[in-house]
Amino acid sequence: MSSIAFSILWRASSIENVEAPPIDDDKTVDLAVIGGGFTGLSAALEAARRGASVCVLEAGTFGHGGSGRNVGLVNAGLWLPPDTIVGELGETAARKLIDMLGAGPGEVFALIERENIACEPTRKGTLHLAHSPAGLKDLEERFRQGNRHGAPLSLLDRSETARRTGSNAFEGALFDPRAGTIQPLSYCRGLARAASAKGAALHEHSPVAAIRRESDMWVVEALGKSVRARNLLMATNAYHRDINAPYTPAFIPFNYCQFATAPLPEKAREKILAGGEGCWDTAMVMSSIRLDAAGRMIVGGVGSMEHAGKGFHQAWARRKLRGLYPELGDIPFEHGWSGRIAMTGDHIPKIVAFGPNAYAIFGYSGRGIAPGTVFGRTAAAALLDTAPELLPLSPVSGHQERFTAAKAAYYEAGATFVHSLARRF
C-alpha cells in the first residue's frame, strides 16, 4: 500500500483567511495574547469587542497547532463523565464548569452566525459509539449521569445506531443534540478575521522569545520588538515553544491522526452518516469518523503521522474503513495528518495565574473547540475586569505533571501496537 504524504485537509479546504504580518514595531496594549488558536483568538475577539487594545503573537500561522488539526467535533462538556468532575472539583465548582461547557456548542454556533464565519457549521449532534458491550455499559452510565446533570442526551439502540451511521459495527450510541461539526481551521481563521475587523493587532510568524514583568506591566519580546501589556494570556496549549518566561505549561503531549478520503459517491452519502452527526467511540485507543461538507469520510485515531509508526496508523485506518463500511474499502485516502493534544493527568483544563493579571490556559485533553472558545472569551473578560469569578474554573498558582515524556512515549507505543495488529480495526 502506498504511503500518504503528510497533508492537512483543513488547509486545502479552508475558505477563511486574514492578513497578519510579523510584528515590526513596539506596542502598548490592554491585552497581549500568545498563541493563535481557539483560546487565544476567542480572547482577542472578546477583548476587541469590548474596545480594548489587543495584540496577538503567533509563532507560526493561526491554527497551525491543534486548532487547525482538530477533528472538528464541537462537543459539549469535557471527556470526563459529570460525576468524575464533581469528584475532582467538588459540587459547586463542578456544576459551574459543567453548565458553562454544556452551553459551549451553542456559544460556538452563535458566534459563527454573528461573525459570518465560513466553516461548514453543521449542528446535527454527535454520536458517542459503543464499540463493544462493555462500551455500551459505559454509555448507559454516561447517559444516566448526563441526564441527571441536565444534559439532553438520548441513548440509541443497535438498530437506530446502524440507521444513523450506516454501519452494523456498533452496539449502540449516546446522542448529544447540543453538539455538531465544523471545519476547524476555517473557524480559527474566522475568529482571527473577526478580531482584526474589531481592531485587534494580529501577527503571525512572530515567535515570542521572552516574557518579563516591569513595574505594573508585562513585556513580551518577539522578533526584537516589545509589546507592553497590562494583561497577558498565554494560550499556546500543546504547541508551546521555548520561551524565557515565569511559567511553562505542564502537560502530557498526546497525538491524534486523521485520514480523509476522496468525496464519497452520492449513493454512499445517502446511507452513511446521512444525518450529519460526527462520531467517536468508546475504545481505549479511541477512533472517530465524520464527513465534511464535500462528503469526504475522515477516519481518526490515536497516533502520530510524524513518528516511525505512521505506516501502522495508515494501515489501521484502511482496515477501520473497510470494517465499518465494506463498500468504501477501496476509496483512496487523499489526506493524512496528525496533531498534538495537551492532556492533563486528571483530564481537566488548567488556568494558571502565573503573575499579576496573567493567565496560562491549557490542557483540554482533546476537547478544544467549545472549551477553548469559552475559556478564551471568559479569560479576556476576567483579565480586563479583574473578575476571575467569570472564569469556568478558579485559577491556580501553578500546575505540574510528572514523567510527561515517558507517558507520551507510552501512549504512542500503545497506539502503534494496537494499530499494528493485522485483524484489529
PDB file of N, CA, C and O in Angstrom, residues 189-246:
ATOM      1  N   ARG A 189      -9.477  30.668  11.730  1.00  0.00           N
ATOM      2  CA  ARG A 189      -9.157  31.841  10.909  1.00  0.00           C
ATOM      3  C   ARG A 189     -10.299  32.851  10.922  1.00  0.00           C
ATOM      4  O   ARG A 189     -10.060  34.072  10.857  1.00  0.00           O
ATOM      5  N   GLY A 190     -11.527  32.372  11.020  1.00  0.00           N
ATOM      6  CA  GLY A 190     -12.668  33.282  11.097  1.00  0.00           C
ATOM      7  C   GLY A 190     -12.661  34.087  12.384  1.00  0.00           C
ATOM      8  O   GLY A 190     -13.007  35.282  12.384  1.00  0.00           O
ATOM      9  N   LEU A 191     -12.268  33.451  13.495  1.00  0.00           N
ATOM     10  CA  LEU A 191     -12.098  34.202  14.745  1.00  0.00           C
ATOM     11  C   LEU A 191     -11.054  35.294  14.583  1.00  0.00           C
ATOM     12  O   LEU A 191     -11.238  36.425  15.057  1.00  0.00           O
ATOM     13  N   ALA A 192      -9.954  34.966  13.898  1.00  0.00           N
ATOM     14  CA  ALA A 192      -8.904  35.959  13.669  1.00  0.00           C
ATOM     15  C   ALA A 192      -9.415  37.109  12.816  1.00  0.00           C
ATOM     16  O   ALA A 192      -9.156  38.287  13.117  1.00  0.00           O
ATOM     17  N   ARG A 193     -10.126  36.786  11.754  1.00  0.00           N
ATOM     18  CA  ARG A 193     -10.667  37.841  10.880  1.00  0.00           C
ATOM     19  C   ARG A 193     -11.597  38.763  11.656  1.00  0.00           C
ATOM     20  O   ARG A 193     -11.538  39.995  11.522  1.00  0.00           O
ATOM     21  N   ALA A 194     -12.472  38.162  12.470  1.00  0.00           N
ATOM     22  CA  ALA A 194     -13.415  38.969  13.239  1.00  0.00           C
ATOM     23  C   ALA A 194     -12.696  39.852  14.250  1.00  0.00           C
ATOM     24  O   ALA A 194     -13.059  41.023  14.438  1.00  0.00           O
ATOM     25  N   ALA A 195     -11.673  39.316  14.909  1.00  0.00           N
ATOM     26  CA  ALA A 195     -10.911  40.109  15.878  1.00  0.00           C
ATOM     27  C   ALA A 195     -10.189  41.257  15.185  1.00  0.00           C
ATOM     28  O   ALA A 195     -10.158  42.394  15.688  1.00  0.00           O
ATOM     29  N   SER A 196      -9.600  40.978  14.017  1.00  0.00           N
ATOM     30  CA  SER A 196      -8.908  42.030  13.265  1.00  0.00           C
ATOM     31  C   SER A 196      -9.871  43.136  12.847  1.00  0.00           C
ATOM     32  O   SER A 196      -9.544  44.330  12.929  1.00  0.00           O
ATOM     33  N   ALA A 197     -11.066  42.740  12.407  1.00  0.00           N
ATOM     34  CA  ALA A 197     -12.058  43.720  11.971  1.00  0.00           C
ATOM     35  C   ALA A 197     -12.478  44.647  13.109  1.00  0.00           C
ATOM     36  O   ALA A 197     -12.906  45.781  12.863  1.00  0.00           O
ATOM     37  N   LYS A 198     -12.322  44.174  14.351  1.00  0.00           N
ATOM     38  CA  LYS A 198     -12.709  44.983  15.505  1.00  0.00           C
ATOM     39  C   LYS A 198     -11.511  45.678  16.131  1.00  0.00           C
ATOM     40  O   LYS A 198     -11.609  46.229  17.232  1.00  0.00           O
ATOM     41  N   GLY A 199     -10.361  45.635  15.450  1.00  0.00           N
ATOM     42  CA  GLY A 199      -9.230  46.447  15.873  1.00  0.00           C
ATOM     43  C   GLY A 199      -8.073  45.722  16.507  1.00  0.00           C
ATOM     44  O   GLY A 199      -7.067  46.368  16.862  1.00  0.00           O
ATOM     45  N   ALA A 200      -8.155  44.413  16.676  1.00  0.00           N
ATOM     46  CA  ALA A 200      -7.037  43.688  17.277  1.00  0.00           C
ATOM     47  C   ALA A 200      -5.843  43.676  16.326  1.00  0.00           C
ATOM     48  O   ALA A 200      -6.006  43.542  15.108  1.00  0.00           O
ATOM     49  N   ALA A 201      -4.643  43.813  16.862  1.00  0.00           N
ATOM     50  CA  ALA A 201      -3.409  43.715  16.079  1.00  0.00           C
ATOM     51  C   ALA A 201      -2.969  42.258  16.072  1.00  0.00           C
ATOM     52  O   ALA A 201      -2.650  41.698  17.127  1.00  0.00           O
ATOM     53  N   LEU A 202      -2.953  41.644  14.899  1.00  0.00           N
ATOM     54  CA  LEU A 202      -2.650  40.221  14.776  1.00  0.00           C
ATOM     55  C   LEU A 202      -1.323  40.032  14.045  1.00  0.00           C
ATOM     56  O   LEU A 202      -1.087  40.652  12.998  1.00  0.00           O
ATOM     57  N   HIS A 203      -0.487  39.129  14.568  1.00  0.00           N
ATOM     58  CA  HIS A 203       0.834  38.915  13.974  1.00  0.00           C
ATOM     59  C   HIS A 203       1.157  37.425  13.930  1.00  0.00           C
ATOM     60  O   HIS A 203       1.299  36.787  14.986  1.00  0.00           O
ATOM     61  N   GLU A 204       1.273  36.889  12.713  1.00  0.00           N
ATOM     62  CA  GLU A 204       1.766  35.530  12.525  1.00  0.00           C
ATOM     63  C   GLU A 204       3.289  35.568  12.381  1.00  0.00           C
ATOM     64  O   GLU A 204       3.889  36.634  12.264  1.00  0.00           O
ATOM     65  N   HIS A 205       3.909  34.378  12.405  1.00  0.00           N
ATOM     66  CA  HIS A 205       5.370  34.253  12.250  1.00  0.00           C
ATOM     67  C   HIS A 205       6.099  35.201  13.200  1.00  0.00           C
ATOM     68  O   HIS A 205       7.089  35.836  12.828  1.00  0.00           O
ATOM     69  N   SER A 206       5.591  35.270  14.425  1.00  0.00           N
ATOM     70  CA  SER A 206       6.149  36.180  15.439  1.00  0.00           C
ATOM     71  C   SER A 206       6.370  35.417  16.736  1.00  0.00           C
ATOM     72  O   SER A 206       5.659  35.619  17.734  1.00  0.00           O
ATOM     73  N   PRO A 207       7.361  34.501  16.755  1.00  0.00           N
ATOM     74  CA  PRO A 207       7.594  33.704  17.962  1.00  0.00           C
ATOM     75  C   PRO A 207       8.064  34.555  19.131  1.00  0.00           C
ATOM     76  O   PRO A 207       8.938  35.415  18.977  1.00  0.00           O
ATOM     77  N   VAL A 208       7.476  34.312  20.279  1.00  0.00           N
ATOM     78  CA  VAL A 208       7.856  35.041  21.490  1.00  0.00           C
ATOM     79  C   VAL A 208       9.132  34.445  22.055  1.00  0.00           C
ATOM     80  O   VAL A 208       9.267  33.223  22.199  1.00  0.00           O
ATOM     81  N   ALA A 209      10.089  35.307  22.368  1.00  0.00           N
ATOM     82  CA  ALA A 209      11.372  34.865  22.927  1.00  0.00           C
ATOM     83  C   ALA A 209      11.398  34.962  24.442  1.00  0.00           C
ATOM     84  O   ALA A 209      12.008  34.125  25.119  1.00  0.00           O
ATOM     85  N   ALA A 210      10.750  35.987  24.995  1.00  0.00           N
ATOM     86  CA  ALA A 210      10.840  36.208  26.436  1.00  0.00           C
ATOM     87  C   ALA A 210       9.632  36.984  26.933  1.00  0.00           C
ATOM     88  O   ALA A 210       9.005  37.753  26.193  1.00  0.00           O
ATOM     89  N   ILE A 211       9.329  36.748  28.205  1.00  0.00           N
ATOM     90  CA  ILE A 211       8.270  37.483  28.905  1.00  0.00           C
ATOM     91  C   ILE A 211       8.853  37.914  30.245  1.00  0.00           C
ATOM     92  O   ILE A 211       9.468  37.116  30.957  1.00  0.00           O
ATOM     93  N   ARG A 212       8.632  39.170  30.612  1.00  0.00           N
ATOM     94  CA  ARG A 212       9.102  39.628  31.914  1.00  0.00           C
ATOM     95  C   ARG A 212       8.125  40.671  32.459  1.00  0.00           C
ATOM     96  O   ARG A 212       7.320  41.234  31.721  1.00  0.00           O
ATOM     97  N   ARG A 213       8.228  40.893  33.737  1.00  0.00           N
ATOM     98  CA  ARG A 213       7.393  41.880  34.410  1.00  0.00           C
ATOM     99  C   ARG A 213       8.237  43.115  34.696  1.00  0.00           C
ATOM    100  O   ARG A 213       9.327  43.015  35.280  1.00  0.00           O
ATOM    101  N   GLU A 214       7.766  44.282  34.261  1.00  0.00           N
ATOM    102  CA  GLU A 214       8.420  45.553  34.556  1.00  0.00           C
ATOM    103  C   GLU A 214       7.403  46.482  35.196  1.00  0.00           C
ATOM    104  O   GLU A 214       6.416  46.862  34.559  1.00  0.00           O
ATOM    105  N   SER A 215       7.652  46.833  36.458  1.00  0.00           N
ATOM    106  CA  SER A 215       6.735  47.695  37.185  1.00  0.00           C
ATOM    107  C   SER A 215       5.340  47.057  37.167  1.00  0.00           C
ATOM    108  O   SER A 215       5.169  45.927  37.600  1.00  0.00           O
ATOM    109  N   ASP A 216       4.342  47.738  36.619  1.00  0.00           N
ATOM    110  CA  ASP A 216       2.982  47.187  36.608  1.00  0.00           C
ATOM    111  C   ASP A 216       2.582  46.687  35.226  1.00  0.00           C
ATOM    112  O   ASP A 216       1.392  46.544  34.935  1.00  0.00           O
ATOM    113  N   MET A 217       3.548  46.397  34.371  1.00  0.00           N
ATOM    114  CA  MET A 217       3.268  45.957  33.003  1.00  0.00           C
ATOM    115  C   MET A 217       4.014  44.654  32.695  1.00  0.00           C
ATOM    116  O   MET A 217       5.085  44.385  33.242  1.00  0.00           O
ATOM    117  N   TRP A 218       3.440  43.895  31.786  1.00  0.00           N
ATOM    118  CA  TRP A 218       4.126  42.757  31.200  1.00  0.00           C
ATOM    119  C   TRP A 218       4.829  43.209  29.915  1.00  0.00           C
ATOM    120  O   TRP A 218       4.275  44.005  29.162  1.00  0.00           O
ATOM    121  N   VAL A 219       6.015  42.688  29.703  1.00  0.00           N
ATOM    122  CA  VAL A 219       6.756  42.987  28.482  1.00  0.00           C
ATOM    123  C   VAL A 219       6.997  41.669  27.748  1.00  0.00           C
ATOM    124  O   VAL A 219       7.608  40.744  28.293  1.00  0.00           O
ATOM    125  N   VAL A 220       6.493  41.607  26.528  1.00  0.00           N
ATOM    126  CA  VAL A 220       6.615  40.407  25.700  1.00  0.00           C
ATOM    127  C   VAL A 220       7.522  40.742  24.524  1.00  0.00           C
ATOM    128  O   VAL A 220       7.260  41.707  23.787  1.00  0.00           O
ATOM    129  N   GLU A 221       8.585  39.979  24.342  1.00  0.00           N
ATOM    130  CA  GLU A 221       9.554  40.249  23.285  1.00  0.00           C
ATOM    131  C   GLU A 221       9.392  39.235  22.154  1.00  0.00           C
ATOM    132  O   GLU A 221       9.345  38.022  22.389  1.00  0.00           O
ATOM    133  N   ALA A 222       9.303  39.757  20.918  1.00  0.00           N
ATOM    134  CA  ALA A 222       9.168  38.912  19.732  1.00  0.00           C
ATOM    135  C   ALA A 222       9.820  39.609  18.550  1.00  0.00           C
ATOM    136  O   ALA A 222       9.542  40.794  18.303  1.00  0.00           O
ATOM    137  N   LEU A 223      10.684  38.923  17.843  1.00  0.00           N
ATOM    138  CA  LEU A 223      11.367  39.463  16.660  1.00  0.00           C
ATOM    139  C   LEU A 223      12.065  40.788  16.954  1.00  0.00           C
ATOM    140  O   LEU A 223      12.105  41.697  16.121  1.00  0.00           O
ATOM    141  N   GLY A 224      12.595  40.915  18.152  1.00  0.00           N
ATOM    142  CA  GLY A 224      13.311  42.128  18.527  1.00  0.00           C
ATOM    143  C   GLY A 224      12.414  43.289  18.903  1.00  0.00           C
ATOM    144  O   GLY A 224      12.915  44.386  19.194  1.00  0.00           O
ATOM    145  N   LYS A 225      11.109  43.094  18.905  1.00  0.00           N
ATOM    146  CA  LYS A 225      10.156  44.139  19.285  1.00  0.00           C
ATOM    147  C   LYS A 225       9.567  43.820  20.655  1.00  0.00           C
ATOM    148  O   LYS A 225       9.568  42.676  21.101  1.00  0.00           O
ATOM    149  N   SER A 226       9.040  44.848  21.300  1.00  0.00           N
ATOM    150  CA  SER A 226       8.471  44.689  22.635  1.00  0.00           C
ATOM    151  C   SER A 226       6.997  45.075  22.642  1.00  0.00           C
ATOM    152  O   SER A 226       6.623  46.127  22.099  1.00  0.00           O
ATOM    153  N   VAL A 227       6.194  44.236  23.265  1.00  0.00           N
ATOM    154  CA  VAL A 227       4.783  44.538  23.492  1.00  0.00           C
ATOM    155  C   VAL A 227       4.593  44.700  24.989  1.00  0.00           C
ATOM    156  O   VAL A 227       4.807  43.751  25.758  1.00  0.00           O
ATOM    157  N   ARG A 228       4.235  45.898  25.401  1.00  0.00           N
ATOM    158  CA  ARG A 228       3.943  46.166  26.805  1.00  0.00           C
ATOM    159  C   ARG A 228       2.441  46.008  27.005  1.00  0.00           C
ATOM    160  O   ARG A 228       1.655  46.591  26.250  1.00  0.00           O
ATOM    161  N   ALA A 229       2.057  45.217  28.002  1.00  0.00           N
ATOM    162  CA  ALA A 229       0.640  44.890  28.169  1.00  0.00           C
ATOM    163  C   ALA A 229       0.242  44.921  29.641  1.00  0.00           C
ATOM    164  O   ALA A 229       0.988  44.462  30.512  1.00  0.00           O
ATOM    165  N   ARG A 230      -0.923  45.452  29.882  1.00  0.00           N
ATOM    166  CA  ARG A 230      -1.465  45.458  31.245  1.00  0.00           C
ATOM    167  C   ARG A 230      -1.908  44.054  31.653  1.00  0.00           C
ATOM    168  O   ARG A 230      -1.882  43.701  32.827  1.00  0.00           O
ATOM    169  N   ASN A 231      -2.345  43.276  30.680  1.00  0.00           N
ATOM    170  CA  ASN A 231      -2.829  41.921  30.935  1.00  0.00           C
ATOM    171  C   ASN A 231      -2.190  40.977  29.920  1.00  0.00           C
ATOM    172  O   ASN A 231      -1.908  41.373  28.772  1.00  0.00           O
ATOM    173  N   LEU A 232      -2.019  39.714  30.326  1.00  0.00           N
ATOM    174  CA  LEU A 232      -1.326  38.749  29.476  1.00  0.00           C
ATOM    175  C   LEU A 232      -2.039  37.406  29.513  1.00  0.00           C
ATOM    176  O   LEU A 232      -2.407  36.910  30.594  1.00  0.00           O
ATOM    177  N   LEU A 233      -2.234  36.826  28.328  1.00  0.00           N
ATOM    178  CA  LEU A 233      -2.806  35.483  28.222  1.00  0.00           C
ATOM    179  C   LEU A 233      -1.864  34.610  27.417  1.00  0.00           C
ATOM    180  O   LEU A 233      -1.562  34.912  26.260  1.00  0.00           O
ATOM    181  N   MET A 234      -1.402  33.521  28.016  1.00  0.00           N
ATOM    182  CA  MET A 234      -0.595  32.526  27.323  1.00  0.00           C
ATOM    183  C   MET A 234      -1.534  31.397  26.899  1.00  0.00           C
ATOM    184  O   MET A 234      -2.083  30.681  27.735  1.00  0.00           O
ATOM    185  N   ALA A 235      -1.731  31.266  25.575  1.00  0.00           N
ATOM    186  CA  ALA A 235      -2.692  30.300  25.038  1.00  0.00           C
ATOM    187  C   ALA A 235      -2.030  29.416  23.984  1.00  0.00           C
ATOM    188  O   ALA A 235      -2.540  29.235  22.885  1.00  0.00           O
ATOM    189  N   THR A 236      -0.884  28.864  24.345  1.00  0.00           N
ATOM    190  CA  THR A 236      -0.100  28.054  23.417  1.00  0.00           C
ATOM    191  C   THR A 236      -0.482  26.578  23.449  1.00  0.00           C
ATOM    192  O   THR A 236      -0.179  25.830  22.522  1.00  0.00           O
ATOM    193  N   ASN A 237      -1.078  26.128  24.544  1.00  0.00           N
ATOM    194  CA  ASN A 237      -1.575  24.770  24.712  1.00  0.00           C
ATOM    195  C   ASN A 237      -0.509  23.743  24.329  1.00  0.00           C
ATOM    196  O   ASN A 237       0.629  23.843  24.768  1.00  0.00           O
ATOM    197  N   ALA A 238      -0.815  22.766  23.466  1.00  0.00           N
ATOM    198  CA  ALA A 238       0.109  21.660  23.191  1.00  0.00           C
ATOM    199  C   ALA A 238       1.272  22.066  22.300  1.00  0.00           C
ATOM    200  O   ALA A 238       2.204  21.281  22.113  1.00  0.00           O
ATOM    201  N   TYR A 239       1.231  23.267  21.720  1.00  0.00           N
ATOM    202  CA  TYR A 239       2.286  23.714  20.812  1.00  0.00           C
ATOM    203  C   TYR A 239       3.132  24.824  21.435  1.00  0.00           C
ATOM    204  O   TYR A 239       3.647  25.691  20.740  1.00  0.00           O
ATOM    205  N   HIS A 240       3.294  24.764  22.755  1.00  0.00           N
ATOM    206  CA  HIS A 240       4.127  25.741  23.443  1.00  0.00           C
ATOM    207  C   HIS A 240       5.579  25.584  23.006  1.00  0.00           C
ATOM    208  O   HIS A 240       6.104  24.476  22.907  1.00  0.00           O
ATOM    209  N   ARG A 241       6.235  26.701  22.721  1.00  0.00           N
ATOM    210  CA  ARG A 241       7.647  26.704  22.356  1.00  0.00           C
ATOM    211  C   ARG A 241       8.474  27.253  23.514  1.00  0.00           C
ATOM    212  O   ARG A 241       7.939  27.818  24.461  1.00  0.00           O
ATOM    213  N   ASP A 242       9.772  27.076  23.409  1.00  0.00           N
ATOM    214  CA  ASP A 242      10.661  27.583  24.463  1.00  0.00           C
ATOM    215  C   ASP A 242      10.553  29.100  24.554  1.00  0.00           C
ATOM    216  O   ASP A 242      10.800  29.815  23.574  1.00  0.00           O
ATOM    217  N   ILE A 243      10.172  29.569  25.713  1.00  0.00           N
ATOM    218  CA  ILE A 243      10.077  30.997  25.981  1.00  0.00           C
ATOM    219  C   ILE A 243      10.726  31.255  27.334  1.00  0.00           C
ATOM    220  O   ILE A 243      10.464  30.527  28.303  1.00  0.00           O
ATOM    221  N   ASN A 244      11.551  32.269  27.419  1.00  0.00           N
ATOM    222  CA  ASN A 244      12.110  32.678  28.705  1.00  0.00           C
ATOM    223  C   ASN A 244      11.007  33.401  29.471  1.00  0.00           C
ATOM    224  O   ASN A 244      10.751  34.593  29.248  1.00  0.00           O
ATOM    225  N   ALA A 245      10.314  32.659  30.325  1.00  0.00           N
ATOM    226  CA  ALA A 245       9.092  33.178  30.947  1.00  0.00           C
ATOM    227  C   ALA A 245       8.982  32.682  32.382  1.00  0.00           C
ATOM    228  O   ALA A 245       9.623  31.700  32.769  1.00  0.00           O
ATOM    229  N   PRO A 246       8.145  33.344  33.183  1.00  0.00           N
ATOM    230  CA  PRO A 246       7.978  32.927  34.575  1.00  0.00           C
ATOM    231  C   PRO A 246       7.329  31.553  34.721  1.00  0.00           C
ATOM    232  O   PRO A 246       7.447  30.933  35.778  1.00  0.00           O
TER     233      PRO A 246
END
